[in-house]
Tab-separated table of C-alpha atoms in Angstrom:
chain	number	residue	atom	x	y	z
A	1352	MET	CA	91.628	-142.065	-105.485
A	1353	GLN	CA	91.682	-144.894	-102.981
A	1354	GLN	CA	95.396	-145.266	-103.560
A	1355	ILE	CA	96.015	-141.605	-102.866
A	1356	PHE	CA	94.207	-141.876	-99.548
A	1357	ASN	CA	96.102	-145.036	-98.738
A	1358	PHE	CA	99.356	-143.302	-99.537
A	1359	ILE	CA	98.516	-140.329	-97.365
A	1360	TYR	CA	97.373	-142.561	-94.537
A	1361	LYS	CA	100.441	-144.770	-94.710
A	1362	ASN	CA	102.867	-141.871	-94.856
A	1363	SER	CA	100.997	-139.520	-92.574
A	1364	ASN	CA	103.906	-139.232	-90.159
A	1365	ARG	CA	106.386	-138.505	-92.869
A	1366	LEU	CA	104.136	-135.915	-94.480
A	1367	LEU	CA	103.521	-134.240	-91.131
A	1368	PHE	CA	107.260	-134.211	-90.514
A	1369	LEU	CA	107.990	-132.669	-93.888
A	1370	LEU	CA	105.283	-130.051	-93.431
A	1371	LEU	CA	106.523	-128.997	-89.995
A	1372	LEU	CA	110.151	-129.159	-91.140
A	1373	GLY	CA	109.254	-126.875	-94.028
A	1374	ILE	CA	107.728	-124.332	-91.644
A	1375	SER	CA	110.681	-124.433	-89.269
A	1376	LEU	CA	113.280	-124.188	-92.046
A	1377	PHE	CA	111.359	-121.265	-93.481
A	1378	LEU	CA	111.522	-119.516	-90.102
A	1379	THR	CA	115.229	-120.302	-89.776
A	1380	ILE	CA	116.196	-119.105	-93.229
A	1381	GLN	CA	114.076	-116.006	-92.892
A	1382	SER	CA	115.709	-115.067	-89.619
A	1383	HIS	CA	119.154	-115.445	-91.188
A	1384	SER	CA	118.469	-113.756	-94.506
A	1385	TYR	CA	116.766	-110.512	-93.721
A	1386	HIS	CA	117.847	-107.847	-91.381
A	1387	ARG	CA	114.552	-107.494	-89.599
A	1388	SER	CA	111.733	-109.814	-90.444
A	1389	LYS	CA	111.364	-111.987	-87.416
A	1390	VAL	CA	108.056	-113.760	-87.227
A	1391	ILE	CA	108.815	-115.158	-83.802
A	1392	SER	CA	110.613	-112.952	-81.348
A	1393	SER	CA	110.704	-112.553	-77.610
A	1394	ALA	CA	108.992	-109.162	-77.860
A	1395	ASN	CA	105.581	-110.483	-76.965
A	1396	PHE	CA	103.275	-110.771	-74.017
A	1397	LEU	CA	104.304	-114.298	-73.014
A	1398	SER	CA	108.087	-114.331	-73.193
A	1399	GLY	CA	108.409	-110.663	-72.322
A	1400	GLY	CA	106.319	-111.220	-69.216
A	1401	VAL	CA	108.301	-114.287	-68.189
A	1402	TYR	CA	111.611	-112.507	-68.687
A	1403	GLU	CA	110.381	-109.530	-66.715
A	1404	ARG	CA	109.495	-111.790	-63.762
A	1405	ILE	CA	112.885	-113.501	-63.888
A	1406	ASN	CA	114.618	-110.147	-64.122
A	1407	ASN	CA	112.740	-108.818	-61.110
A	1408	VAL	CA	114.405	-111.522	-59.050
A	1409	ASN	CA	117.832	-111.190	-60.651
A	1410	GLU	CA	117.853	-107.436	-60.238
A	1411	TYR	CA	118.232	-107.682	-56.479
A	1412	LEU	CA	121.400	-109.680	-56.889
A	1413	ASN	CA	123.277	-106.943	-58.723
A	1414	LEU	CA	121.787	-103.812	-57.234
A	1415	ARG	CA	125.213	-102.891	-55.906
A	1416	THR	CA	126.972	-102.927	-59.289
A	1417	GLN	CA	124.092	-101.030	-60.870
A	1418	ASN	CA	124.305	-98.411	-58.143
A	1419	ASP	CA	128.037	-98.071	-58.666
A	1420	ALA	CA	127.554	-97.618	-62.401
A	1421	LEU	CA	124.919	-94.939	-61.831
A	1422	ALA	CA	127.098	-93.117	-59.306
A	1423	GLN	CA	129.989	-93.123	-61.755
A	1424	GLU	CA	127.795	-91.798	-64.524
A	1425	ASN	CA	126.552	-89.068	-62.194
A	1426	ALA	CA	130.115	-88.131	-61.332
A	1427	LYS	CA	130.970	-87.879	-65.014
A	1428	LEU	CA	127.980	-85.680	-65.737
A	1429	ARG	CA	128.846	-83.536	-62.711
A	1430	SER	CA	132.348	-83.006	-64.012
A	1431	LEU	CA	130.894	-81.784	-67.308
A	1432	LEU	CA	128.845	-79.252	-65.396
A	1433	PHE	CA	131.865	-77.982	-63.435
A	1434	ASP	CA	133.680	-77.206	-66.662
A	1435	LYS	CA	130.998	-74.768	-67.731
A	1436	LYS	CA	131.696	-71.100	-67.164
A	1437	ASP	CA	128.174	-70.420	-66.053
A	1438	THR	CA	126.247	-73.368	-64.704
A	1439	THR	CA	122.960	-71.540	-64.847
A	1440	SER	CA	123.162	-70.705	-68.539
A	1441	ILE	CA	120.382	-72.225	-70.625
A	1442	PRO	CA	121.326	-74.027	-73.835
A	1443	LYS	CA	120.560	-72.041	-76.926
A	1444	LEU	CA	117.142	-72.763	-78.329
A	1445	ASP	CA	116.972	-73.899	-81.914
A	1446	SER	CA	113.705	-72.405	-83.079
A	1447	ILE	CA	113.211	-74.916	-85.866
A	1448	ARG	CA	114.061	-78.216	-84.252
A	1449	GLY	CA	113.347	-77.499	-80.617
A	1450	LEU	CA	115.801	-77.858	-77.798
A	1451	HIS	CA	117.283	-81.258	-78.513
A	1452	PRO	CA	117.658	-83.126	-81.781
A	1453	THR	CA	117.348	-86.398	-79.863
A	1454	ASP	CA	115.050	-87.719	-77.189
A	1455	ILE	CA	115.937	-90.475	-74.777
A	1456	ILE	CA	113.763	-93.264	-73.428
A	1457	VAL	CA	115.039	-95.036	-70.320
A	1458	SER	CA	114.623	-98.790	-70.389
A	1459	LYS	CA	115.852	-101.933	-68.715
A	1460	VAL	CA	117.384	-105.078	-70.185
A	1461	ILE	CA	115.243	-107.992	-69.026
A	1462	HIS	CA	116.970	-110.671	-71.074
A	1463	ASN	CA	120.481	-110.779	-72.447
A	1464	SER	CA	122.115	-113.407	-74.626
A	1465	PHE	CA	125.743	-113.537	-75.651
A	1466	ASN	CA	126.510	-117.190	-76.321
A	1467	SER	CA	125.428	-117.614	-79.941
A	1468	HIS	CA	126.404	-115.954	-83.199
A	1469	GLU	CA	123.243	-113.899	-83.363
A	1470	ASN	CA	122.502	-112.324	-80.042
A	1471	TYR	CA	119.425	-110.355	-79.086
A	1472	LEU	CA	118.410	-108.478	-75.949
A	1473	THR	CA	114.883	-107.974	-74.671
A	1474	LEU	CA	113.910	-104.613	-73.154
A	1475	ASN	CA	110.915	-103.829	-70.971
A	1476	SER	CA	109.607	-100.888	-72.963
A	1477	GLY	CA	107.801	-101.070	-76.262
A	1478	SER	CA	105.682	-99.134	-78.716
A	1479	LEU	CA	103.518	-97.721	-75.903
A	1480	GLN	CA	106.591	-95.858	-74.649
A	1481	GLY	CA	107.372	-94.698	-78.179
A	1482	VAL	CA	110.003	-97.281	-79.099
A	1483	LYS	CA	110.172	-97.997	-82.826
A	1484	PRO	CA	112.363	-100.351	-84.870
A	1485	ASP	CA	115.813	-99.035	-85.888
A	1486	MET	CA	116.328	-96.812	-82.882
A	1487	GLY	CA	119.739	-96.913	-81.264
A	1488	VAL	CA	120.334	-98.328	-77.789
A	1489	ILE	CA	123.215	-97.152	-75.595
A	1490	ASN	CA	124.144	-97.143	-71.927
A	1491	SER	CA	126.441	-94.980	-69.882
A	1492	LEU	CA	129.571	-96.695	-71.225
A	1493	GLY	CA	128.838	-97.008	-74.915
A	1494	ILE	CA	126.635	-98.471	-77.596
A	1495	VAL	CA	124.585	-101.610	-77.017
A	1496	GLY	CA	122.613	-102.298	-80.200
A	1497	ILE	CA	119.692	-101.373	-82.446
A	1498	ILE	CA	115.972	-101.983	-81.832
A	1499	ASP	CA	114.732	-104.910	-83.892
A	1500	ASN	CA	111.099	-105.693	-83.078
A	1501	THR	CA	108.589	-104.035	-80.815
A	1502	SER	CA	105.369	-105.108	-79.153
A	1503	PRO	CA	103.180	-102.848	-76.987
A	1504	GLY	CA	105.166	-103.556	-73.826
A	1505	TYR	CA	108.491	-105.021	-74.923
A	1506	SER	CA	111.113	-104.731	-77.613
A	1507	THR	CA	114.037	-106.788	-78.875
A	1508	VAL	CA	117.462	-105.371	-79.688
A	1509	VAL	CA	120.033	-106.623	-82.191
A	1510	SER	CA	123.080	-106.610	-79.947
A	1511	ILE	CA	126.400	-105.377	-81.363
A	1512	LEU	CA	127.469	-108.958	-80.615
A	1513	ASN	CA	125.504	-110.197	-83.627
A	1514	ILE	CA	127.179	-111.176	-86.880
A	1515	LYS	CA	124.383	-109.400	-88.777
A	1516	SER	CA	124.954	-106.047	-87.095
A	1517	GLN	CA	126.707	-103.326	-89.097
A	1518	ILE	CA	127.277	-99.920	-87.519
A	1519	ASN	CA	129.075	-96.896	-88.901
A	1520	ALA	CA	132.012	-96.003	-86.655
A	1521	LYS	CA	135.036	-93.736	-86.838
A	1522	LEU	CA	138.264	-92.841	-85.097
A	1523	LYS	CA	137.769	-90.183	-82.489
A	1524	LYS	CA	140.899	-88.205	-83.344
A	1525	SER	CA	140.501	-88.166	-87.111
A	1526	ASN	CA	137.357	-88.665	-89.142
A	1527	HIS	CA	138.373	-91.897	-90.866
A	1528	PHE	CA	135.396	-94.202	-90.699
A	1529	GLY	CA	134.695	-97.880	-91.196
A	1530	SER	CA	131.962	-100.338	-90.462
A	1531	LEU	CA	131.738	-102.098	-87.162
A	1532	GLY	CA	130.746	-105.765	-87.048
A	1533	TRP	CA	131.332	-108.854	-84.964
A	1534	ASN	CA	133.060	-112.070	-86.010
A	1535	GLY	CA	131.208	-114.248	-83.517
A	1536	LYS	CA	134.198	-115.162	-81.375
A	1537	ASN	CA	134.937	-113.048	-78.330
A	1538	THR	CA	132.255	-111.141	-76.433
A	1539	GLY	CA	134.728	-108.429	-75.390
A	1540	PHE	CA	135.860	-107.442	-78.886
A	1541	VAL	CA	134.236	-106.208	-82.092
A	1542	GLN	CA	135.879	-105.586	-85.469
A	1543	LEU	CA	136.134	-102.322	-87.361
A	1544	THR	CA	136.725	-103.017	-91.056
A	1545	ASP	CA	137.340	-100.950	-94.183
A	1546	VAL	CA	139.407	-98.245	-92.509
A	1547	PRO	CA	141.706	-96.805	-95.209
A	1548	ARG	CA	145.471	-97.261	-94.825
A	1549	LEU	CA	145.897	-93.490	-94.886
A	1550	ALA	CA	144.510	-93.244	-91.395
A	1551	SER	CA	147.172	-92.987	-88.759
A	1552	ILE	CA	146.069	-95.259	-85.957
A	1553	ARG	CA	147.689	-96.461	-82.794
A	1554	LYS	CA	146.853	-99.036	-80.205
A	1555	GLY	CA	144.635	-97.495	-77.541
A	1556	ASP	CA	142.910	-94.968	-79.807
A	1557	THR	CA	139.225	-94.484	-79.104
A	1558	ILE	CA	136.549	-95.566	-81.572
A	1559	VAL	CA	133.223	-93.703	-81.561
A	1560	THR	CA	130.062	-93.828	-83.650
A	1561	GLY	CA	130.287	-92.026	-86.971
A	1562	GLY	CA	128.154	-89.224	-88.291
A	1563	GLN	CA	126.863	-91.172	-91.275
A	1564	SER	CA	124.558	-93.287	-89.201
A	1565	VAL	CA	121.036	-91.964	-88.776
A	1566	ILE	CA	120.518	-94.349	-85.865
A	1567	PHE	CA	123.161	-93.132	-83.441
A	1568	PRO	CA	124.202	-89.556	-82.790
A	1569	GLU	CA	127.854	-88.855	-83.545
A	1570	ASN	CA	130.625	-89.446	-80.996
A	1571	ILE	CA	129.116	-92.084	-78.755
A	1572	ASN	CA	131.840	-94.230	-77.241
A	1573	ILE	CA	132.385	-97.761	-78.526
A	1574	GLY	CA	135.810	-98.952	-77.431
A	1575	THR	CA	139.560	-98.720	-77.818
A	1576	ILE	CA	141.862	-100.235	-80.449
A	1577	ALA	CA	143.355	-103.469	-79.173
A	1578	LYS	CA	144.994	-104.906	-82.281
A	1579	ILE	CA	145.577	-103.682	-85.837
A	1580	GLU	CA	145.596	-106.040	-88.806
A	1581	VAL	CA	145.742	-105.437	-92.547
A	1582	ASP	CA	143.344	-107.359	-94.744
A	1583	ASP	CA	145.272	-109.344	-97.410
A	1584	GLN	CA	142.757	-108.823	-100.179
A	1585	THR	CA	141.407	-105.331	-99.725
A	1586	HIS	CA	144.468	-103.763	-98.074
A	1587	TYR	CA	142.267	-101.951	-95.642
A	1588	TYR	CA	142.761	-102.054	-91.902
A	1589	THR	CA	140.818	-104.527	-89.815
A	1590	ILE	CA	140.886	-103.287	-86.251
A	1591	GLN	CA	140.061	-105.293	-83.156
A	1592	VAL	CA	138.134	-102.964	-80.863
A	1593	LYS	CA	137.935	-103.668	-77.159
A	1594	LEU	CA	134.474	-102.630	-76.007
A	1595	PHE	CA	134.001	-100.220	-73.123
A	1596	ASN	CA	130.797	-102.056	-72.322
A	1597	ASP	CA	130.697	-105.433	-70.664
A	1598	MET	CA	128.015	-106.905	-72.911
A	1599	THR	CA	127.506	-109.822	-70.563
A	1600	ASN	CA	126.336	-107.531	-67.770
A	1601	LEU	CA	123.818	-104.920	-68.826
A	1602	GLY	CA	121.241	-103.163	-66.667
A	1603	HIS	CA	119.599	-99.879	-67.548
A	1604	VAL	CA	119.918	-98.633	-71.111
A	1605	TYR	CA	118.849	-95.550	-73.042
A	1606	ILE	CA	116.938	-95.730	-76.297
A	1607	ILE	CA	117.772	-92.862	-78.645
A	1608	LYS	CA	114.964	-91.303	-80.577
A	1609	SER	CA	116.477	-89.159	-83.309
A	1610	LYS	CA	114.140	-86.434	-84.524
A	1611	ASP	CA	116.064	-85.948	-87.763
A	1612	ARG	CA	115.970	-89.585	-88.751
A	1613	GLU	CA	112.719	-89.562	-90.693
A	1614	GLU	CA	113.606	-86.373	-92.472
A	1615	ILE	CA	116.985	-87.748	-93.588
A	1616	ILE	CA	115.499	-91.040	-94.725
A	1617	ASN	CA	112.713	-89.318	-96.642
A	1618	LEU	CA	115.208	-87.071	-98.348
A	1619	GLU	CA	117.437	-89.967	-99.343
A	1620	ASN	CA	114.503	-92.001	-100.613
A	1621	LYS	CA	113.374	-89.086	-102.713
A	1622	ARG	CA	116.777	-88.886	-104.370
A	1623	LYS	CA	116.724	-92.610	-105.074
A	1624	LYS	CA	113.309	-92.281	-106.661
A	1625	ASP	CA	114.499	-89.489	-108.930
A	1626	GLU	CA	117.395	-91.526	-110.261
B	964	MET	CA	96.451	-143.664	-71.005
B	965	ASN	CA	95.266	-140.441	-69.466
B	966	SER	CA	97.886	-140.452	-66.768
B	967	ALA	CA	100.598	-140.873	-69.420
B	968	LEU	CA	99.189	-137.865	-71.240
B	969	PHE	CA	99.257	-135.775	-68.082
B	970	VAL	CA	102.780	-136.893	-67.242
B	971	ASN	CA	103.873	-135.786	-70.715
B	972	ILE	CA	102.172	-132.410	-70.540
B	973	PHE	CA	103.663	-131.868	-67.097
B	974	ARG	CA	107.120	-132.869	-68.349
B	975	PHE	CA	106.753	-130.567	-71.373
B	976	LEU	CA	105.974	-127.530	-69.227
B	977	LEU	CA	108.437	-128.315	-66.461
B	978	LEU	CA	111.401	-128.972	-68.772
B	979	LEU	CA	110.665	-125.820	-70.769
B	980	ALA	CA	110.411	-123.726	-67.610
B	981	VAL	CA	113.637	-125.118	-66.149
B	982	GLN	CA	115.421	-124.668	-69.480
B	983	ILE	CA	114.371	-121.041	-69.815
B	984	VAL	CA	114.854	-120.015	-66.205
B	985	VAL	CA	117.999	-121.941	-65.328
B	986	PHE	CA	119.855	-123.613	-68.177
B	987	ASN	CA	119.616	-120.801	-70.730
B	988	ASN	CA	121.553	-118.651	-68.281
B	989	MET	CA	124.350	-121.174	-67.887
B	990	ASN	CA	127.234	-120.125	-70.073
B	991	PHE	CA	130.153	-122.329	-69.285
B	992	LEU	CA	133.318	-120.690	-70.744
B	993	GLY	CA	131.128	-118.057	-72.330
B	994	TYR	CA	129.366	-120.094	-74.987
B	995	ILE	CA	128.650	-123.619	-73.817
B	996	SER	CA	125.097	-123.990	-72.621
B	997	PRO	CA	123.190	-127.236	-72.062
B	998	PHE	CA	119.794	-128.006	-73.586
B	999	PRO	CA	118.213	-130.644	-71.351
B	1000	TYR	CA	114.718	-129.719	-72.555
B	1001	ILE	CA	115.119	-132.363	-75.270
B	1002	LEU	CA	114.634	-134.940	-72.508
B	1003	PHE	CA	110.953	-134.498	-73.353
B	1004	ILE	CA	111.542	-136.038	-76.790
B	1005	ILE	CA	113.940	-138.664	-75.429
B	1006	LEU	CA	111.609	-139.784	-72.645
B	1007	TYR	CA	108.397	-139.729	-74.733
B	1008	PRO	CA	106.720	-143.167	-74.476
B	1009	VAL	CA	108.143	-145.558	-77.060
B	1010	ASN	CA	104.967	-146.911	-78.585
B	1011	SER	CA	102.873	-143.770	-78.360
B	1012	ASN	CA	101.409	-141.770	-81.168
B	1013	LYS	CA	104.206	-140.636	-83.520
B	1014	SER	CA	102.377	-137.683	-85.028
B	1015	GLY	CA	101.641	-136.545	-81.487
B	1016	LEU	CA	105.367	-136.539	-80.790
B	1017	LEU	CA	106.087	-134.586	-83.988
B	1018	ALA	CA	103.481	-131.952	-83.148
B	1019	ALA	CA	104.665	-131.721	-79.541
B	1020	SER	CA	108.308	-131.292	-80.543
B	1021	PHE	CA	107.284	-128.629	-83.035
B	1022	PHE	CA	105.653	-126.619	-80.263
B	1023	LEU	CA	108.496	-127.358	-77.863
B	1024	GLY	CA	110.981	-125.984	-80.373
B	1025	ILE	CA	108.928	-122.983	-81.364
B	1026	ILE	CA	108.511	-121.881	-77.745
B	1027	MET	CA	112.274	-122.233	-77.246
B	1028	ASP	CA	112.885	-120.186	-80.385
B	1029	MET	CA	110.538	-117.517	-79.164
B	1030	PHE	CA	112.430	-117.200	-75.918
B	1031	CYS	CA	115.868	-117.374	-77.551
B	1032	ASN	CA	115.070	-115.064	-80.508
B	1033	SER	CA	116.555	-117.672	-82.800
B	1034	GLY	CA	114.170	-117.953	-85.754
B	1035	GLY	CA	113.452	-121.663	-86.191
B	1036	ILE	CA	116.627	-123.470	-85.208
B	1037	HIS	CA	115.316	-125.219	-82.091
B	1038	THR	CA	112.149	-126.206	-83.941
B	1039	THR	CA	114.087	-127.798	-86.787
B	1040	ALA	CA	116.482	-129.606	-84.482
B	1041	CYS	CA	113.645	-130.964	-82.316
B	1042	LEU	CA	111.663	-132.120	-85.357
B	1043	VAL	CA	114.653	-133.936	-86.831
B	1044	LEU	CA	115.307	-135.664	-83.517
B	1045	ALA	CA	111.626	-136.618	-83.104
B	1046	PHE	CA	111.446	-138.028	-86.618
B	1047	TYR	CA	114.595	-140.126	-86.375
B	1048	ARG	CA	113.844	-141.372	-82.868
B	1049	PRO	CA	112.449	-144.764	-84.020
B	1050	TYR	CA	115.607	-145.383	-86.068
B	1051	LEU	CA	117.743	-144.547	-83.057
B	1052	PHE	CA	115.696	-146.986	-80.970
B	1053	ARG	CA	116.257	-149.697	-83.568
B	1054	PHE	CA	119.974	-148.945	-83.615
B	1055	SER	CA	120.516	-148.969	-79.874
B	1056	PHE	CA	117.991	-151.538	-78.626
B	1057	GLY	CA	117.924	-153.926	-81.592
B	1058	LEU	CA	115.215	-154.659	-84.130
B	1059	SER	CA	112.581	-155.885	-81.723
B	1060	TYR	CA	112.456	-152.772	-79.603
B	1061	GLU	CA	108.754	-152.294	-80.223
B	1062	TYR	CA	107.889	-155.568	-78.552
B	1063	GLN	CA	110.056	-155.071	-75.531
B	1064	THR	CA	109.134	-152.647	-72.858
B	1065	VAL	CA	111.923	-150.164	-73.351
B	1066	LYS	CA	112.069	-147.902	-70.358
B	1067	LEU	CA	114.544	-145.073	-70.526
B	1068	ASN	CA	113.635	-143.762	-67.156
B	1069	ASP	CA	115.746	-146.326	-65.356
B	1070	VAL	CA	119.252	-147.431	-64.455
B	1071	LEU	CA	121.804	-146.469	-67.111
B	1072	THR	CA	122.712	-149.388	-69.353
B	1073	PRO	CA	124.972	-149.192	-72.429
B	1074	GLU	CA	121.900	-149.311	-74.703
B	1075	ARG	CA	120.215	-146.463	-72.916
B	1076	PHE	CA	123.409	-144.435	-72.934
B	1077	THR	CA	123.909	-145.002	-76.674
B	1078	PHE	CA	120.390	-143.833	-77.335
B	1079	ILE	CA	120.721	-140.677	-75.259
B	1080	LEU	CA	124.150	-139.912	-76.734
B	1081	LEU	CA	122.962	-140.277	-80.325
B	1082	SER	CA	119.838	-138.221	-79.717
B	1083	VAL	CA	121.753	-135.390	-78.117
B	1084	VAL	CA	124.440	-135.398	-80.817
B	1085	ILE	CA	121.879	-135.273	-83.641
B	1086	HIS	CA	119.893	-132.502	-81.994
B	1087	HIS	CA	122.914	-130.361	-81.148
B	1088	PHE	CA	124.583	-130.832	-84.511
B	1089	VAL	CA	121.483	-129.688	-86.407
B	1090	LEU	CA	121.019	-126.866	-83.909
B	1091	PHE	CA	124.520	-125.464	-84.216
B	1092	ILE	CA	124.697	-125.876	-88.006
B	1093	LEU	CA	121.524	-123.858	-88.381
B	1094	GLU	CA	122.633	-121.353	-85.782
B	1095	ALA	CA	125.911	-120.563	-87.551
B	1096	PHE	CA	124.438	-121.048	-91.046
B	1097	LYS	CA	127.840	-120.537	-92.622
B	1098	ILE	CA	130.398	-123.096	-93.690
B	1099	SER	CA	133.214	-120.852	-92.494
B	1100	PHE	CA	132.173	-121.589	-88.918
B	1101	PHE	CA	132.679	-125.341	-89.424
B	1102	TRP	CA	135.188	-125.881	-86.621
B	1103	ASP	CA	133.228	-123.624	-84.361
B	1104	ILE	CA	130.132	-125.764	-85.008
B	1105	LEU	CA	132.025	-128.961	-84.200
B	1106	ILE	CA	133.520	-127.568	-81.003
B	1107	ARG	CA	130.217	-126.186	-79.795
B	1108	THR	CA	128.449	-129.449	-80.616
B	1109	LEU	CA	131.064	-131.467	-78.776
B	1110	PHE	CA	131.174	-129.424	-75.582
B	1111	SER	CA	127.442	-128.794	-75.409
B	1112	THR	CA	126.746	-132.489	-76.008
B	1113	VAL	CA	128.922	-133.484	-73.071
B	1114	PHE	CA	127.311	-130.854	-70.878
B	1115	THR	CA	123.751	-131.769	-71.915
B	1116	ILE	CA	124.310	-135.502	-71.432
B	1117	ILE	CA	125.671	-135.031	-67.937
B	1118	ILE	CA	122.669	-132.916	-66.965
B	1119	CYS	CA	120.198	-135.269	-68.692
B	1120	ILE	CA	121.559	-138.246	-66.779
B	1121	ILE	CA	121.449	-136.344	-63.505
B	1122	ILE	CA	117.823	-135.369	-64.197
B	1123	ILE	CA	116.880	-138.939	-65.111
B	1124	TYR	CA	118.392	-140.206	-61.873
B	1125	LEU	CA	116.675	-137.487	-59.882
B	1126	ILE	CA	113.175	-138.081	-61.219
B	1127	LYS	CA	113.493	-141.868	-61.474
B	1128	PRO	CA	110.589	-143.433	-59.598
B	1129	ASN	CA	112.005	-145.333	-56.640
B	1130	LYS	CA	110.765	-148.854	-56.821
B	1131	ARG	CA	113.235	-150.873	-54.855
């Protein structure tokens, strides 16, 4: 017994090191292995509050660009209105699902990272505003990411610039789809893989979100084709997509709350259970 | 004793704050950012409590991870650096470092530079390995380690010179 105590006393530093190292490696491996199981994230009172303060200061510095972006978005929406035959006509009411299948929550990016392989954003709205994990996040130019963790006041977003992110996307002109990921290299480009060779694609074609995703509505802009490669092993296309969004400069974003999402997921789970 | 404790707590908070507010937003060429917060571990008093250092670096890393959304990579890197610090001292200052009064917070000598260089390299290498977590990013890890190390060392040395108590 004495020897055990002696051993522990003599090696107390080493044991403490191993214990703490075990905890930290556990956190590391967990954050890499699972899609969403972060124990420690910046969606909390402390870091969210700090980032909000910092952002309050930074916001003044790019008010002008934010204003320009908003004015452009307004102009685009205006032009949609002008196309209508009758601007006063009310959209048709769907008596089962209500007026819109999706709701939108406006939010602001208070922290943005784009320099590592796994990038996350922090937003200043959380579960009190109705934000839940796995909601889509877009802005006026295109998609931004998917909600990861939420706290009462803040939420974190898996950016599309994250090697773990996988989003269903398709060509705008045909319905050939693939999955959109990031290879961790350039912040301006993402990769669309598994597009069949049958698809006729050209440089400059637009890529939009696909209809298979329950997170994003269909036809939200992502980017244009910059380079087309053919994978040696699978013989599918791997397409370099130039993003419409500048992911290094994000201000206001919209969180998409899909009303059909739960219904679709429940239905699919039911089928899995039956099998 | 107490003043040393206060200096350390002050350094801990100040370096973390500066790292989060300023240096985390520095992205030289898009992906090179410095991590001078590890100066806390480098400048920790040589003969002080070692388990205290381990616990402090654990919290230092975990706060960084919380702000960077990075799981446990900063924590692991800080712990490894804190644990191997005595060996680095022995390597750069010779066997009898414990009996000398090693002061890092002073004019840059080759020994001090070796120590800072090795500490930063070890920390950054562990950090970037765990961040990529894939062997296919090997060259990427090396390049990031190299550039970030240079960047961090330059900033560390500038900070040391700035906060150096002026005696003469």
